[in-house]
Amino acid sequence: MRLAPLLASLVLVGCGSDPAPTESAPYPTDSAKLRPWLDAGSYQSWPHESVVHLGDGPHNFNVKTYLSPELDASLKAKNKEHPRGATMVKEIYGSGTTTVLGFAYATKLAATSSGGDNWYWYEIQDKSKGTVQADGKGVSACKLCHAGGTDFVQSQYPLR
Ligand code: HEC
């Protein structure tokens, strides 16, 4: 009669090694974890644009983009669809070129983008003002415009 609970706990252990997709995502998928991660510059060792430049999008003037290694490799391979975990960070400089005012961020939560719904989108254009422009899965303003890119990535590749 002791066997049933034992089996039940073994099954639970088995489930524990296969967590829900977002829990095992390589990069932050919610703002509470993301903000300290961004502020710490955790992405700065990634492939990135060589200069701060005037952005082509609505991202508060001057920007510099960083791509996670898995996204960089996928763009290099000219993949139509990037793998889960593909992640991009845009540093936002406003009208200056030396001080990071804010960030735009997106990370892919599943193997398929599903119209941008399987990306987590985040933007804070000016940390000193505190207003967050986006924070969530499939944010419509972000995904609608980014749908024009290569699986939702807008930057020129190779990076300028
Ligand atoms: C009107 C179109 C448009 C909207 C809306 C938009 N973006 Fe962008 N975004 C762009 C363009 C164009 C670029 C690349 C050009 C540049 O600025 O260097 C870009 C670049 C980015 C990058 C750098 C990686 C890449 O794709 O090149 C991130 C991250 C990003 N956007 C996140 C967001 C988030 C989060 C939102 C929603 C708050 C958003 N974007 C809304 C047009 C848009």
Short mmCIF file of C-alpha atoms and ligand atoms in Angstrom, two decimals:
data_model
loop_
_atom_site.label_atom_id
_atom_site.label_comp_id
_atom_site.label_asym_id
_atom_site.label_seq_id
_atom_site.Cartn_x
_atom_site.Cartn_y
_atom_site.Cartn_z
CA MET A 1 0.00 0.00 0.00
CA ARG A 2 3.06 2.26 0.20
CA LEU A 3 3.76 1.88 -3.53
CA ALA A 4 1.18 4.30 -4.90
CA PRO A 5 2.52 7.43 -3.16
CA LEU A 6 6.06 6.42 -4.09
CA LEU A 7 5.12 6.11 -7.75
CA ALA A 8 3.29 9.42 -7.59
CA SER A 9 6.38 11.18 -6.27
CA LEU A 10 8.56 9.58 -8.96
CA VAL A 11 6.19 10.89 -11.61
CA LEU A 12 6.41 14.36 -10.06
CA VAL A 13 10.20 14.24 -10.13
CA GLY A 14 9.99 13.30 -13.80
CA CYS A 15 7.78 16.30 -14.54
CA GLY A 16 10.15 18.58 -12.67
CA SER A 17 12.88 17.92 -15.21
CA ASP A 18 10.65 19.12 -18.04
CA PRO A 19 9.41 22.54 -16.93
CA ALA A 20 6.98 24.72 -18.87
CA PRO A 21 8.67 26.41 -21.87
CA THR A 22 8.83 29.92 -20.40
CA GLU A 23 10.35 28.68 -17.13
CA SER A 24 13.38 27.24 -18.88
CA ALA A 25 13.82 30.13 -21.33
CA PRO A 26 17.47 31.17 -21.44
CA TYR A 27 16.78 34.90 -20.98
CA PRO A 28 14.29 36.82 -18.82
CA THR A 29 10.63 36.56 -19.77
CA ASP A 30 9.12 38.94 -17.22
CA SER A 31 9.92 42.52 -16.27
CA ALA A 32 10.79 41.76 -12.63
CA LYS A 33 13.76 39.64 -13.75
CA LEU A 34 14.44 41.60 -16.92
CA ARG A 35 15.06 45.08 -15.50
CA PRO A 36 17.96 44.10 -13.20
CA TRP A 37 19.30 41.88 -16.01
CA LEU A 38 19.27 44.81 -18.45
CA ASP A 39 20.66 47.29 -15.93
CA ALA A 40 23.55 44.89 -15.24
CA GLY A 41 24.44 44.95 -18.96
CA SER A 42 24.19 41.13 -19.12
CA TYR A 43 23.79 41.28 -22.91
CA GLN A 44 26.87 43.39 -23.61
CA SER A 45 29.09 40.45 -24.59
CA TRP A 46 26.67 39.56 -27.43
CA PRO A 47 27.20 40.40 -31.11
CA HIS A 48 26.21 44.05 -31.51
CA GLU A 49 26.15 47.06 -33.77
CA SER A 50 29.46 48.87 -33.81
CA VAL A 51 27.99 52.35 -33.44
CA VAL A 52 25.12 54.16 -31.79
CA HIS A 53 22.98 55.33 -34.70
CA LEU A 54 19.69 57.01 -35.46
CA GLY A 55 17.08 54.22 -35.42
CA ASP A 56 14.72 53.58 -38.33
CA GLY A 57 11.89 52.64 -35.94
CA PRO A 58 9.90 54.52 -33.28
CA HIS A 59 12.47 53.78 -30.59
CA ASN A 60 13.35 57.27 -29.29
CA PHE A 61 16.10 58.39 -31.70
CA ASN A 62 19.57 56.95 -31.20
CA VAL A 63 19.92 53.22 -30.62
CA LYS A 64 22.38 50.32 -30.54
CA THR A 65 21.22 46.72 -31.05
CA TYR A 66 22.57 43.49 -29.52
CA LEU A 67 21.59 39.97 -30.64
CA SER A 68 21.82 36.83 -28.52
CA PRO A 69 24.27 34.23 -29.90
CA GLU A 70 21.38 31.95 -30.98
CA LEU A 71 19.69 34.79 -32.87
CA ASP A 72 22.93 35.95 -34.47
CA ALA A 73 23.65 32.38 -35.67
CA SER A 74 20.12 32.03 -37.02
CA LEU A 75 20.33 35.29 -38.98
CA LYS A 76 23.75 34.25 -40.30
CA ALA A 77 22.21 30.96 -41.49
CA LYS A 78 19.43 33.01 -43.15
CA ASN A 79 16.77 31.02 -41.27
CA LYS A 80 13.18 32.05 -41.93
CA GLU A 81 12.24 31.17 -38.34
CA HIS A 82 14.56 31.70 -35.36
CA PRO A 83 14.85 29.19 -32.50
CA ARG A 84 13.20 29.54 -29.13
CA GLY A 85 15.42 31.75 -26.95
CA ALA A 86 16.37 34.06 -29.84
CA THR A 87 16.64 37.42 -28.09
CA MET A 88 17.32 41.04 -29.04
CA VAL A 89 18.16 44.09 -26.96
CA LYS A 90 18.09 47.67 -28.16
CA GLU A 91 19.82 50.28 -26.05
CA ILE A 92 17.99 53.59 -26.36
CA TYR A 93 20.06 56.79 -26.18
CA GLY A 94 17.49 59.50 -27.00
CA SER A 95 19.15 62.47 -28.72
CA GLY A 96 22.55 61.75 -27.14
CA THR A 97 25.07 59.00 -27.93
CA THR A 98 26.74 58.18 -24.61
CA THR A 99 24.07 57.55 -21.95
CA VAL A 100 21.65 54.63 -22.14
CA LEU A 101 18.21 56.08 -21.32
CA GLY A 102 16.21 52.90 -21.78
CA PHE A 103 15.77 49.58 -23.54
CA ALA A 104 13.65 47.67 -26.00
CA TYR A 105 13.78 43.89 -25.64
CA ALA A 106 12.18 40.83 -27.18
CA THR A 107 12.74 37.11 -26.55
CA LYS A 108 11.20 34.20 -28.42
CA LEU A 109 9.25 31.80 -26.17
CA ALA A 110 8.62 28.94 -28.60
CA ALA A 111 9.98 27.46 -31.84
CA THR A 112 7.27 29.19 -33.86
CA SER A 113 6.51 32.90 -33.59
CA SER A 114 2.74 32.56 -34.05
CA GLY A 115 2.31 36.06 -35.43
CA GLY A 116 4.45 37.56 -32.67
CA ASP A 117 2.35 36.06 -29.87
CA ASN A 118 5.20 33.74 -28.90
CA TRP A 119 7.55 36.64 -28.27
CA TYR A 120 7.78 38.49 -24.98
CA TRP A 121 8.06 42.26 -25.70
CA TYR A 122 9.35 44.97 -23.38
CA GLU A 123 10.21 48.63 -23.79
CA ILE A 124 11.10 51.46 -21.44
CA GLN A 125 12.25 54.44 -23.50
CA ASP A 126 13.40 56.60 -20.59
CA LYS A 127 14.10 55.00 -17.21
CA SER A 128 14.11 58.40 -15.48
CA LYS A 129 10.45 58.89 -16.46
CA GLY A 130 9.55 55.33 -15.49
CA THR A 131 6.83 54.84 -18.12
CA VAL A 132 6.89 51.35 -19.62
CA GLN A 133 5.74 51.22 -23.26
CA ALA A 134 5.36 47.42 -23.42
CA ASP A 135 5.60 44.49 -21.02
CA GLY A 136 4.07 41.20 -22.10
CA LYS A 137 3.57 38.37 -24.56
CA GLY A 138 2.42 39.32 -28.07
CA VAL A 139 2.08 43.10 -27.41
CA SER A 140 0.18 44.22 -30.51
CA ALA A 141 1.97 47.49 -31.36
CA CYS A 142 5.34 45.74 -31.24
CA LYS A 143 4.40 42.57 -33.12
CA LEU A 144 2.43 44.33 -35.88
CA CYS A 145 5.35 46.48 -36.95
CA HIS A 146 8.02 43.83 -36.33
CA ALA A 147 6.09 41.39 -38.54
CA GLY A 148 7.80 43.22 -41.43
CA GLY A 149 11.21 41.91 -40.30
CA THR A 150 12.92 38.51 -40.61
CA ASP A 151 10.82 36.47 -38.16
CA PHE A 152 10.17 39.72 -36.24
CA VAL A 153 13.77 40.99 -36.29
CA GLN A 154 14.01 44.41 -37.92
CA SER A 155 17.70 45.33 -37.82
CA GLN A 156 19.85 45.16 -40.93
CA TYR A 157 21.97 42.01 -40.96
CA PRO A 158 24.99 41.74 -40.91
CA LEU A 159 24.81 44.33 -38.15
CA ARG A 160 26.07 47.75 -39.19
C1 HEC B 1 6.46 51.33 -36.35
C2 HEC B 1 7.31 50.17 -36.32
C3 HEC B 1 7.83 49.62 -35.00
C4 HEC B 1 7.16 49.45 -33.80
C5 HEC B 1 5.72 49.82 -33.47
C6 HEC B 1 8.10 48.82 -32.90
N1 HEC B 1 9.31 48.64 -33.51
FE1 HEC B 1 10.95 47.79 -32.66
N2 HEC B 1 12.04 48.27 -34.36
C7 HEC B 1 11.53 48.83 -35.52
C8 HEC B 1 12.60 49.00 -36.48
C9 HEC B 1 12.44 49.56 -37.91
C10 HEC B 1 13.77 48.50 -35.86
C11 HEC B 1 15.18 48.41 -36.44
C12 HEC B 1 15.74 49.69 -36.90
C13 HEC B 1 16.50 50.44 -35.90
O1 HEC B 1 15.92 51.19 -35.12
O2 HEC B 1 17.72 50.29 -35.88
C14 HEC B 1 13.38 48.04 -34.54
C15 HEC B 1 14.24 47.46 -33.63
C16 HEC B 1 13.85 46.85 -32.44
C17 HEC B 1 14.72 46.04 -31.60
C18 HEC B 1 16.13 45.65 -31.93
C19 HEC B 1 16.15 44.31 -32.68
C20 HEC B 1 15.51 44.39 -34.06
O3 HEC B 1 14.38 43.92 -34.26
O4 HEC B 1 16.14 44.95 -34.94
C21 HEC B 1 13.96 45.65 -30.54
C22 HEC B 1 14.42 44.77 -29.39
C23 HEC B 1 12.64 46.23 -30.69
N3 HEC B 1 12.60 46.94 -31.86
C24 HEC B 1 11.61 46.05 -29.79
C25 HEC B 1 10.34 46.62 -29.94
C26 HEC B 1 9.30 46.59 -28.93
C27 HEC B 1 9.42 45.92 -27.57
C28 HEC B 1 8.23 47.26 -29.44
C29 HEC B 1 6.88 47.54 -28.79
C30 HEC B 1 6.93 48.50 -27.69
C31 HEC B 1 8.60 47.72 -30.77
N4 HEC B 1 9.88 47.31 -31.03
C32 HEC B 1 7.78 48.46 -31.60
C33 HEC B 1 10.22 49.17 -35.74
C34 HEC B 1 9.20 49.13 -34.79
#
